[in-house]
PDB file of C-alpha atoms in Angstrom:
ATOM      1  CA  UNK A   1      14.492 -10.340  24.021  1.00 66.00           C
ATOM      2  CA  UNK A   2      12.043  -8.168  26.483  1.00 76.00           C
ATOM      3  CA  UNK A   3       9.560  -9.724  28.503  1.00 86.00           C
ATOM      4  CA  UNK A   4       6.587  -8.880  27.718  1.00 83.00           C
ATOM      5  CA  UNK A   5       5.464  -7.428  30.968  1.00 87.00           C
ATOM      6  CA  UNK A   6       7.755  -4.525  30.480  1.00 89.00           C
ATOM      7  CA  UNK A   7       6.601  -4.072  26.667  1.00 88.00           C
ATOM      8  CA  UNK A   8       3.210  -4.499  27.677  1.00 89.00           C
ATOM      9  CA  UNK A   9       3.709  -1.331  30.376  1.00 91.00           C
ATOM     10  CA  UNK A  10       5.419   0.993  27.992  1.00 92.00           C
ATOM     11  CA  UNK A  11       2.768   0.228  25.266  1.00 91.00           C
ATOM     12  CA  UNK A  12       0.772   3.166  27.066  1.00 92.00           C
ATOM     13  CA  UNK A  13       3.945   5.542  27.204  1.00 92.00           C
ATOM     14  CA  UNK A  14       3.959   5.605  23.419  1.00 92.00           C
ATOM     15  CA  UNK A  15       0.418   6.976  23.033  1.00 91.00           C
ATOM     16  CA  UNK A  16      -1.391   3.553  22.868  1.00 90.00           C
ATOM     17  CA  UNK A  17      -4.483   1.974  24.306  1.00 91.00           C
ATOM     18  CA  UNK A  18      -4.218  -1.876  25.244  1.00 90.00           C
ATOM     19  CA  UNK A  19      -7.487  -2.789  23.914  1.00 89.00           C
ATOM     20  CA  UNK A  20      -7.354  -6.890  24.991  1.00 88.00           C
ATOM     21  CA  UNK A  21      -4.523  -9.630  25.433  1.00 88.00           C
ATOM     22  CA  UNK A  22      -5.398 -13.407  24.469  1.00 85.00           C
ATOM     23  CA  UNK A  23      -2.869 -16.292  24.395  1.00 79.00           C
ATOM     24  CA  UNK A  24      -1.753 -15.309  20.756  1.00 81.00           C
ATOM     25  CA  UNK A  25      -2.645 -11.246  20.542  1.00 83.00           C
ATOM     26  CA  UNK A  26      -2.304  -8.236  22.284  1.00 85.00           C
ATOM     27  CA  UNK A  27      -4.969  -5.999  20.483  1.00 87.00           C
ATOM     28  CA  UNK A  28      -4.110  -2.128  20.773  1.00 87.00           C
ATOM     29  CA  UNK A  29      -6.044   0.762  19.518  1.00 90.00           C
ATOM     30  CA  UNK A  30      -3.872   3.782  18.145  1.00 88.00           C
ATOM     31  CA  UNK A  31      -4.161   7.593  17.322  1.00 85.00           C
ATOM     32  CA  UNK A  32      -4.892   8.614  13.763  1.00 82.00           C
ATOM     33  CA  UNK A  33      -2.082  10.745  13.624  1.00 85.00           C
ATOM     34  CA  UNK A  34       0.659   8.166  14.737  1.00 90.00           C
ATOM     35  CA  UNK A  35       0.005   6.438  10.421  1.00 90.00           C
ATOM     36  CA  UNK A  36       3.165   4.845  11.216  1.00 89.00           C
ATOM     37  CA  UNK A  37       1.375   2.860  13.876  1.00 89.00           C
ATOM     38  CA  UNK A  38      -0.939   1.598  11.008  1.00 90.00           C
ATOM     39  CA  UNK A  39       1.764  -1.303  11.397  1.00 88.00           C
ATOM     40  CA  UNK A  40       3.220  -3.908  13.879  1.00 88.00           C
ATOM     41  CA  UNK A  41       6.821  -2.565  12.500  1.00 89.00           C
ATOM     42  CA  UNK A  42       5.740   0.882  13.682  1.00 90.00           C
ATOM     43  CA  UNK A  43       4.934   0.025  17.009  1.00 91.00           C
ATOM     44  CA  UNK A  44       8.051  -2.066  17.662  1.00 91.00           C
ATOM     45  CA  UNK A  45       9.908   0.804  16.389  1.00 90.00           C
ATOM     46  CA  UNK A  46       8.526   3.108  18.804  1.00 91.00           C
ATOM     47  CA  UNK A  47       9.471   0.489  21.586  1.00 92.00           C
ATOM     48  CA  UNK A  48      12.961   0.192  20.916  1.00 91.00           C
ATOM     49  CA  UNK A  49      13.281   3.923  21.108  1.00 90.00           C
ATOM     50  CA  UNK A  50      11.075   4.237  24.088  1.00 90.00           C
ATOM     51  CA  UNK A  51      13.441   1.292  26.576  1.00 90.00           C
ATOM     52  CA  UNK A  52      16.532   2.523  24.447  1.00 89.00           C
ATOM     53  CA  UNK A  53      17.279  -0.246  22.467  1.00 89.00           C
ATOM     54  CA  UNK A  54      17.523   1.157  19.650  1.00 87.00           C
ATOM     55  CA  UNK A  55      18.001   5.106  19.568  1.00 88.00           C
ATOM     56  CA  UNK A  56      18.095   7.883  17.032  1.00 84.00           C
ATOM     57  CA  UNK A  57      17.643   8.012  13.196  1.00 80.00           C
ATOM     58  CA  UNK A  58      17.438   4.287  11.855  1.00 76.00           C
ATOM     59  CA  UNK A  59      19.633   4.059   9.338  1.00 77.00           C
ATOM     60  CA  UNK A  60      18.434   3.764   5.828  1.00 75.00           C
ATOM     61  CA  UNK A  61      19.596   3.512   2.686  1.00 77.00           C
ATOM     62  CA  UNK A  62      18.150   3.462  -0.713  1.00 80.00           C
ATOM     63  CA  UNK A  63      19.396   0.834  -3.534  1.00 77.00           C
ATOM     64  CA  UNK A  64      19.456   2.895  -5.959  1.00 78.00           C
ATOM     65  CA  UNK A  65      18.227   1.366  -9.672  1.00 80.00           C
ATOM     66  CA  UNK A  66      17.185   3.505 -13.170  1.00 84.00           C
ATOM     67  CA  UNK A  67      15.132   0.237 -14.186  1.00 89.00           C
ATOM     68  CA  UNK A  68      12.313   0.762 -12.510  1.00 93.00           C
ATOM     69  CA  UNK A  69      10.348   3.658 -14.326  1.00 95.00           C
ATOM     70  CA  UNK A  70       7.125   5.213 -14.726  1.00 96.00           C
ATOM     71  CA  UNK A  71       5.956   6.789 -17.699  1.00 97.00           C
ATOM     72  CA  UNK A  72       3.161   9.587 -16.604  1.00 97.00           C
ATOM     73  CA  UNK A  73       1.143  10.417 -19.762  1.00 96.00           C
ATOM     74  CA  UNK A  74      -1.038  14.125 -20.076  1.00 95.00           C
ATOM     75  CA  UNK A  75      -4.035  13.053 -19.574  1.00 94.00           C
ATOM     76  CA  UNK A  76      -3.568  11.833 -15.643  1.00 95.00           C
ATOM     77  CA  UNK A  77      -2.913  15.426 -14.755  1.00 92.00           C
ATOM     78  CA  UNK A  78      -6.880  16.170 -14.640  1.00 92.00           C
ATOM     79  CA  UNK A  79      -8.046  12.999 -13.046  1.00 94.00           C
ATOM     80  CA  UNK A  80      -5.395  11.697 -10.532  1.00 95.00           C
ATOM     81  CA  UNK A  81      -2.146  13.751 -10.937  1.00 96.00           C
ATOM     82  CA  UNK A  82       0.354  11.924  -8.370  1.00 97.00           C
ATOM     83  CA  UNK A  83       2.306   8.935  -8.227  1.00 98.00           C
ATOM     84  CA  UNK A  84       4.848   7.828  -6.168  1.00 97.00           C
ATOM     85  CA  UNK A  85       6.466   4.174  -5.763  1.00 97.00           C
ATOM     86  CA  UNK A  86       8.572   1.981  -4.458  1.00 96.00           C
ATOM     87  CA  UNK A  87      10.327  -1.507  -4.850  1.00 96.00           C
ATOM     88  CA  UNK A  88      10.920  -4.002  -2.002  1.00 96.00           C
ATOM     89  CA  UNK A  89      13.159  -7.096  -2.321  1.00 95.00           C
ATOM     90  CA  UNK A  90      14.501 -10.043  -0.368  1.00 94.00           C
ATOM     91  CA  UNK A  91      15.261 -13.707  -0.365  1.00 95.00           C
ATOM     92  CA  UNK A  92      12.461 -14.765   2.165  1.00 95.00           C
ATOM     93  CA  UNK A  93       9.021 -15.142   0.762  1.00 96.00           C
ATOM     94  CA  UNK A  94       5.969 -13.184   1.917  1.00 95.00           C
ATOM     95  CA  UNK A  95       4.302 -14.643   5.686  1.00 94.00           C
ATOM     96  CA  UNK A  96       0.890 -15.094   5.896  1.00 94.00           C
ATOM     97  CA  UNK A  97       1.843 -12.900   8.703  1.00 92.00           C
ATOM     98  CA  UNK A  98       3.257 -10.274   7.196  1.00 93.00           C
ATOM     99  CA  UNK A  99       0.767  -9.994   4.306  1.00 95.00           C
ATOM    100  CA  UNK A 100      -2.047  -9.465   6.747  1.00 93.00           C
ATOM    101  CA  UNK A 101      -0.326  -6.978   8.256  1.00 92.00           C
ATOM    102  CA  UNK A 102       0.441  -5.168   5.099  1.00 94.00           C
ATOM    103  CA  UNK A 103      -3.034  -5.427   3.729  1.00 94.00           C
ATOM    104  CA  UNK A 104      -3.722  -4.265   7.274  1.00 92.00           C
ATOM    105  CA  UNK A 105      -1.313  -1.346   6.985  1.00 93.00           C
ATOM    106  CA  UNK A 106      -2.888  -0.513   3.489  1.00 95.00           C
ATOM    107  CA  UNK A 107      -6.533   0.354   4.870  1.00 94.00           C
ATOM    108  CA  UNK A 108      -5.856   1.931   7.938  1.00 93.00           C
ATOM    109  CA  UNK A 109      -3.923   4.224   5.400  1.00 95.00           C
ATOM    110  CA  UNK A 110      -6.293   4.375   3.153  1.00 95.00           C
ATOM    111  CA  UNK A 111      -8.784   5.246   6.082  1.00 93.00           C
ATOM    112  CA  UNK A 112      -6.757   7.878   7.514  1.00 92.00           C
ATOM    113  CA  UNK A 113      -3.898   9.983   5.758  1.00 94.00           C
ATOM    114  CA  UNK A 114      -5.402   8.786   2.282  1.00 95.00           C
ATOM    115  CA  UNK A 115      -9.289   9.949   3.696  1.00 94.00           C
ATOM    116  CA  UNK A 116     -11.431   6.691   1.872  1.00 95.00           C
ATOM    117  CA  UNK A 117      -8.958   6.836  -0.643  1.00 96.00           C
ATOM    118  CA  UNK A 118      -9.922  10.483  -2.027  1.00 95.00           C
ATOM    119  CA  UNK A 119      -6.931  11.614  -1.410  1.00 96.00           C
ATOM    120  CA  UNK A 120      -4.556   8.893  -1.928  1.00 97.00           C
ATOM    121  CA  UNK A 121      -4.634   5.115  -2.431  1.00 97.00           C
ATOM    122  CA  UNK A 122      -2.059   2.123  -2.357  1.00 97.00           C
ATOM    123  CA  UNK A 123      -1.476  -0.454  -5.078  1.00 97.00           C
ATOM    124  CA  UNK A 124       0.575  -3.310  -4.033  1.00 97.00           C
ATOM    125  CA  UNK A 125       1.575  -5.922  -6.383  1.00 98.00           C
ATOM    126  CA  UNK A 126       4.255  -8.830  -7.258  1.00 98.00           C
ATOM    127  CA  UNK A 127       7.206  -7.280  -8.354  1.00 97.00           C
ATOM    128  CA  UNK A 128       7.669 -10.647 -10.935  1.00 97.00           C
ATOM    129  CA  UNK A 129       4.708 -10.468 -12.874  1.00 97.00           C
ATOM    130  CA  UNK A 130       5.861  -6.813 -13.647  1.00 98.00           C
ATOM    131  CA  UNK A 131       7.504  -5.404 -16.772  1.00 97.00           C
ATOM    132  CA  UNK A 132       8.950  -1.728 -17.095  1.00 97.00           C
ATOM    133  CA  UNK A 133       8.247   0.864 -18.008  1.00 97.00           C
ATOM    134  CA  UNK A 134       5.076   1.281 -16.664  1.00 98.00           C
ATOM    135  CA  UNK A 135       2.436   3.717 -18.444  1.00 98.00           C
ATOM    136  CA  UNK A 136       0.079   6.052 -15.758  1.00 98.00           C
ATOM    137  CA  UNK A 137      -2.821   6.933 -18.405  1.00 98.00           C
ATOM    138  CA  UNK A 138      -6.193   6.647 -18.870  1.00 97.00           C
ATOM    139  CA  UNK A 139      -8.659   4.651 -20.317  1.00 97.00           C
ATOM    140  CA  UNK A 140     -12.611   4.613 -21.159  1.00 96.00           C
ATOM    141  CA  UNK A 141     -15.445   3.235 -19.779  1.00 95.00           C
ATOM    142  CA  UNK A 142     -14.941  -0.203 -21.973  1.00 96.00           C
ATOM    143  CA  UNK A 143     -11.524  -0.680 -20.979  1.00 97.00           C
ATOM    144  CA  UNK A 144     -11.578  -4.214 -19.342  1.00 97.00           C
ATOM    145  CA  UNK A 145      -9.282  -6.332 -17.223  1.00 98.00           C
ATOM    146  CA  UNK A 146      -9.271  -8.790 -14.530  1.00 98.00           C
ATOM    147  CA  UNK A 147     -10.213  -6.964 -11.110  1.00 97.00           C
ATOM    148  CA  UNK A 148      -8.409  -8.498  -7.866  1.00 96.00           C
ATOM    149  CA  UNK A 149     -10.362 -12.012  -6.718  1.00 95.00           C
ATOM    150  CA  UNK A 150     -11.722 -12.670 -10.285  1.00 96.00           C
ATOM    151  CA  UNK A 151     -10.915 -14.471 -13.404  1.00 94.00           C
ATOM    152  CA  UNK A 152     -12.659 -12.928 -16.149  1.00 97.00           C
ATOM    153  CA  UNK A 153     -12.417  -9.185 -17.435  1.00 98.00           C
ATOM    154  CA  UNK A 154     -14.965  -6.539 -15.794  1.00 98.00           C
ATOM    155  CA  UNK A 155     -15.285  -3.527 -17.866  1.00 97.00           C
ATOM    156  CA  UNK A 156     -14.411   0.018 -16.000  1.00 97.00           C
ATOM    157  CA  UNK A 157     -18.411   0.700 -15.748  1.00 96.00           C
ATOM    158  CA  UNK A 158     -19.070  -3.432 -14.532  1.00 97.00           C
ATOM    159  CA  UNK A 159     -16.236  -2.617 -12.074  1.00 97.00           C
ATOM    160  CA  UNK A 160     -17.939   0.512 -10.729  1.00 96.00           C
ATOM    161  CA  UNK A 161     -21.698  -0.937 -10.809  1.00 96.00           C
ATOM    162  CA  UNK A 162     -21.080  -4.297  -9.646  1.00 96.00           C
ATOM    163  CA  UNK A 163     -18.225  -4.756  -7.821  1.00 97.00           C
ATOM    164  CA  UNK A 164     -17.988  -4.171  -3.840  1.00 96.00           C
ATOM    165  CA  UNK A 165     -15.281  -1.872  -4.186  1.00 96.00           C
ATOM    166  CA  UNK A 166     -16.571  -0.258  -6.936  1.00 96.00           C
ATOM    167  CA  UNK A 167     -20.167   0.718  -5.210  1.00 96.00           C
ATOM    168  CA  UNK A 168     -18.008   1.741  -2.425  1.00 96.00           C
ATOM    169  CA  UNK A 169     -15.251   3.861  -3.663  1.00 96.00           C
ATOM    170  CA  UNK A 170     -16.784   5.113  -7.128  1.00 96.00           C
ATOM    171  CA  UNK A 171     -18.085   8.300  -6.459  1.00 95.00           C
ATOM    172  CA  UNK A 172     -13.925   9.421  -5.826  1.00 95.00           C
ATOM    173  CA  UNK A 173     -14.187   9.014  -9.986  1.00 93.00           C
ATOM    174  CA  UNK A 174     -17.717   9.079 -11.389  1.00 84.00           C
ATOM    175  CA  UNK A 175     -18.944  11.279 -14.035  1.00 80.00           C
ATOM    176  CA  UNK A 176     -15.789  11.373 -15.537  1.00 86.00           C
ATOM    177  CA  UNK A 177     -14.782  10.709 -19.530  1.00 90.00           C
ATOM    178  CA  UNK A 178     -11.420   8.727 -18.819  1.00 96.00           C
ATOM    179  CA  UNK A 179     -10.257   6.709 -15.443  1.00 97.00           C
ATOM    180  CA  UNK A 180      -6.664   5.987 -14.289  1.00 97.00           C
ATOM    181  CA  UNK A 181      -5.055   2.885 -14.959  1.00 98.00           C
ATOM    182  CA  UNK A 182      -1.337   1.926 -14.480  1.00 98.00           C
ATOM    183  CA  UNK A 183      -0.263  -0.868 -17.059  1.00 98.00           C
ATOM    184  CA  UNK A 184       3.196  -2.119 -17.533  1.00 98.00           C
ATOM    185  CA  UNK A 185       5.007  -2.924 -20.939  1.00 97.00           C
ATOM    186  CA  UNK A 186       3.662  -6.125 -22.131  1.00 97.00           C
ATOM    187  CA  UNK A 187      -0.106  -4.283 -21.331  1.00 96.00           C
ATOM    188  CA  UNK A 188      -0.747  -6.382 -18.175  1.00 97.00           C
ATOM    189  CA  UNK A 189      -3.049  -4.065 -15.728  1.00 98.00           C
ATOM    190  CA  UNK A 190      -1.521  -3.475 -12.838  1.00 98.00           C
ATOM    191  CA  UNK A 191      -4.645  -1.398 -11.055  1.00 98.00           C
ATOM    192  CA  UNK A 192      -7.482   1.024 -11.559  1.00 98.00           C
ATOM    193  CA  UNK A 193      -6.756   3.332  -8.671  1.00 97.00           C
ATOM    194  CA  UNK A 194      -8.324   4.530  -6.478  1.00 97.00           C
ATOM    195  CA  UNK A 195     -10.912   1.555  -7.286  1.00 97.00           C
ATOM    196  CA  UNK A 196      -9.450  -2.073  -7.163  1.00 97.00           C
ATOM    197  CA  UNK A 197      -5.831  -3.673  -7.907  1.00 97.00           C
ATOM    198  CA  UNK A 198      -5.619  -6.373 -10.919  1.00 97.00           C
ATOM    199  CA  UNK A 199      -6.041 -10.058 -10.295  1.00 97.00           C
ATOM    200  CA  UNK A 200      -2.435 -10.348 -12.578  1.00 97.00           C
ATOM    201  CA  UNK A 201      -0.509  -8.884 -10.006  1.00 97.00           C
ATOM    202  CA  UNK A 202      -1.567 -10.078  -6.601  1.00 96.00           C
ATOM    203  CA  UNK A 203       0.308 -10.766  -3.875  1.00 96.00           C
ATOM    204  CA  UNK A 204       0.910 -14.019  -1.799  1.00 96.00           C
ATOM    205  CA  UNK A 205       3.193 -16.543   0.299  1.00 95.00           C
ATOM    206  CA  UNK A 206       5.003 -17.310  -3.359  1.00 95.00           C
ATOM    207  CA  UNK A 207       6.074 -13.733  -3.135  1.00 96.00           C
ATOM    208  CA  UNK A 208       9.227 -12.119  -2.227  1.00 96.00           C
ATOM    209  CA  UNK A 209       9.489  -8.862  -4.012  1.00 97.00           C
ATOM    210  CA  UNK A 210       6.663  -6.587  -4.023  1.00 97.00           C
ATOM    211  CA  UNK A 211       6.170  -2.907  -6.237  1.00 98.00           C
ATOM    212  CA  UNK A 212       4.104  -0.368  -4.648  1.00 98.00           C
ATOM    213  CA  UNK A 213       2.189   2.526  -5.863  1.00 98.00           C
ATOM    214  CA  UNK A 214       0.586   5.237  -4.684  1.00 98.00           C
ATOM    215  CA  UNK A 215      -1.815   7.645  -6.408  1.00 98.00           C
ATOM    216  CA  UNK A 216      -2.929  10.760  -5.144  1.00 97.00           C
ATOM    217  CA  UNK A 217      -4.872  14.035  -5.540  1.00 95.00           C
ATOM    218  CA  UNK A 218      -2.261  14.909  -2.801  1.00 94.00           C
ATOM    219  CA  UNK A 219       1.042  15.228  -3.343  1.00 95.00           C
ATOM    220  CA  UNK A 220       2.625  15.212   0.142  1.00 96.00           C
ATOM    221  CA  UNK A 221       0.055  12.704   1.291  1.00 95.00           C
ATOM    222  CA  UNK A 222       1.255  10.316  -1.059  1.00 96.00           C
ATOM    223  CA  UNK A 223       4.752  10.350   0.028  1.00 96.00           C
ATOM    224  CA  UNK A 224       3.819  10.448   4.026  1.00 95.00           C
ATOM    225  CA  UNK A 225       2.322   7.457   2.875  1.00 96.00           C
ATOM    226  CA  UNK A 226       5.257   6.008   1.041  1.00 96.00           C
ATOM    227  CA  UNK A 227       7.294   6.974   3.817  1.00 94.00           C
ATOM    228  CA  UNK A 228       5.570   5.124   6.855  1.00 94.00           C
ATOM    229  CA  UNK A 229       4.876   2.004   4.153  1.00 96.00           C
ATOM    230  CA  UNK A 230       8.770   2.095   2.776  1.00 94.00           C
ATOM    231  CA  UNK A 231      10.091   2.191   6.603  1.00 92.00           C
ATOM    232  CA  UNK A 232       8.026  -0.841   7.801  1.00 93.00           C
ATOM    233  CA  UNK A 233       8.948  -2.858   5.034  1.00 94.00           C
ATOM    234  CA  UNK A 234      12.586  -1.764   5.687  1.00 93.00           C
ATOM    235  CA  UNK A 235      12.220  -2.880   9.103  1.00 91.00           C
ATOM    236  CA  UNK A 236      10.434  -6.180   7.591  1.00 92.00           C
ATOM    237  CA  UNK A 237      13.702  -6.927   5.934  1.00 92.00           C
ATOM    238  CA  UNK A 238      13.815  -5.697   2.482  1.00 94.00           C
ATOM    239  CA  UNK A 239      15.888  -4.056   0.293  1.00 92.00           C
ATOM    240  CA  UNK A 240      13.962  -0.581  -0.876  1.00 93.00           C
TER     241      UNK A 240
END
């Protein structure tokens, strides 16, 4: 345990402004090129190293599995040509917590490294409700599926005219014949990146292992983004 005085007058020593403290929060603005800040893990990692708690590499290991495969089809390679993923288990379900800062995580990478998503965007899902292989292809305009936060099926063009994230983020894939779309085995839509995740595959407090993707324009943005999101959630107790 460290008192929080000390924590709260090293915060500045690792390149961070302390933007207010309330009885439950001490809000903190950081620099776009610290990504790894993006999360609460990041920061606490910096701290250890900082009042030498913990110094050096950490040391991480990879489980290594062939089960968990992604079948890349042609037709990506002019639309959205990268993906890169990982798998995170444990025993302990999901925190409201810790899916707020995930989600939180997700956008400021998606803001920053991943520039509005353009370059790269992050998909993450329940690991359960998953089947390998998973396909990377493309679809139509009258492909349909559930979009994240609704029931029924939008269609690809519904998705892009109506939706919030659509209006938003469409222009990163308008005027274009096919659109990405990562589907597992049994056909259950995982996401339509760089546009919305699926409702199927949604995370939440009856989670405990989670699949991410990442899709990119960008190769080595997509795995500094895997990186900094693998590492927290290493920190957060999982298996990777």
């Amino acid at each position: 345990q460290v008192e929080l005085d000390k924590i709260l007058k090293a915060i500045p020593f690792i390149g961070l402004d302390i933007e207010g403290i309330d009885s439950q929060n001490v809000r903190i603005e950081y620099n776009p090129n610290r990504p790894d800040f993006s999360s609460q893990y990041g920061i606490v990692r910096a701290l250890k190293g900082l009042l030498e708690i913990e110094v050096g590499l950490p040391n991480f290991e990879l489980t290594k599995s062939k089960r968990y495969v992604i079948k890349v089809d042609e037709s990506i390679k002019r639309l959205r040509p990268y993906i890169v993923s990982l798998v995170a288990t444990r025993k302990q379900h999901l925190a409201d917590e810790e899916i707020r800062d995930l989600i939180g995580m997700q956008e400021d990478l998606h803001n920053g490294i991943g520039r509005g998503r353009k370059k790269a965007s992050i998909g993450v899902h329940d690991l359960e409700k998953i089947s390998f292989p998973l396909a990377y292809t493309s679809v139509d305009k009258n492909f349909s599926f559930a979009p994240l936060g609704k029931k029924e099926n939008y269609t690809i063009v519904q998705i892009l005219e109506e939706l919030e994230t659509g209006l938003e983020y469409g222009h990163i894939v308008k005027d274009k014949e096919r659109y990405p779309i990562i589907v597992d085995s049994n056909n259950t839509v995982l996401s339509f990146p760089p546009i919305v995740n699926s409702d199927a595959t949604k995370i939440s407090t009856d989670v405990k292992n989670i699949f991410v993707e990442i899709t990119a324009n960008n190769k080595r943005t997509a795995q500094d983004a895997i990186a900094i999101i693998a590492m927290n959630l290493f920190d957060a107790g999982f298996n990777i």
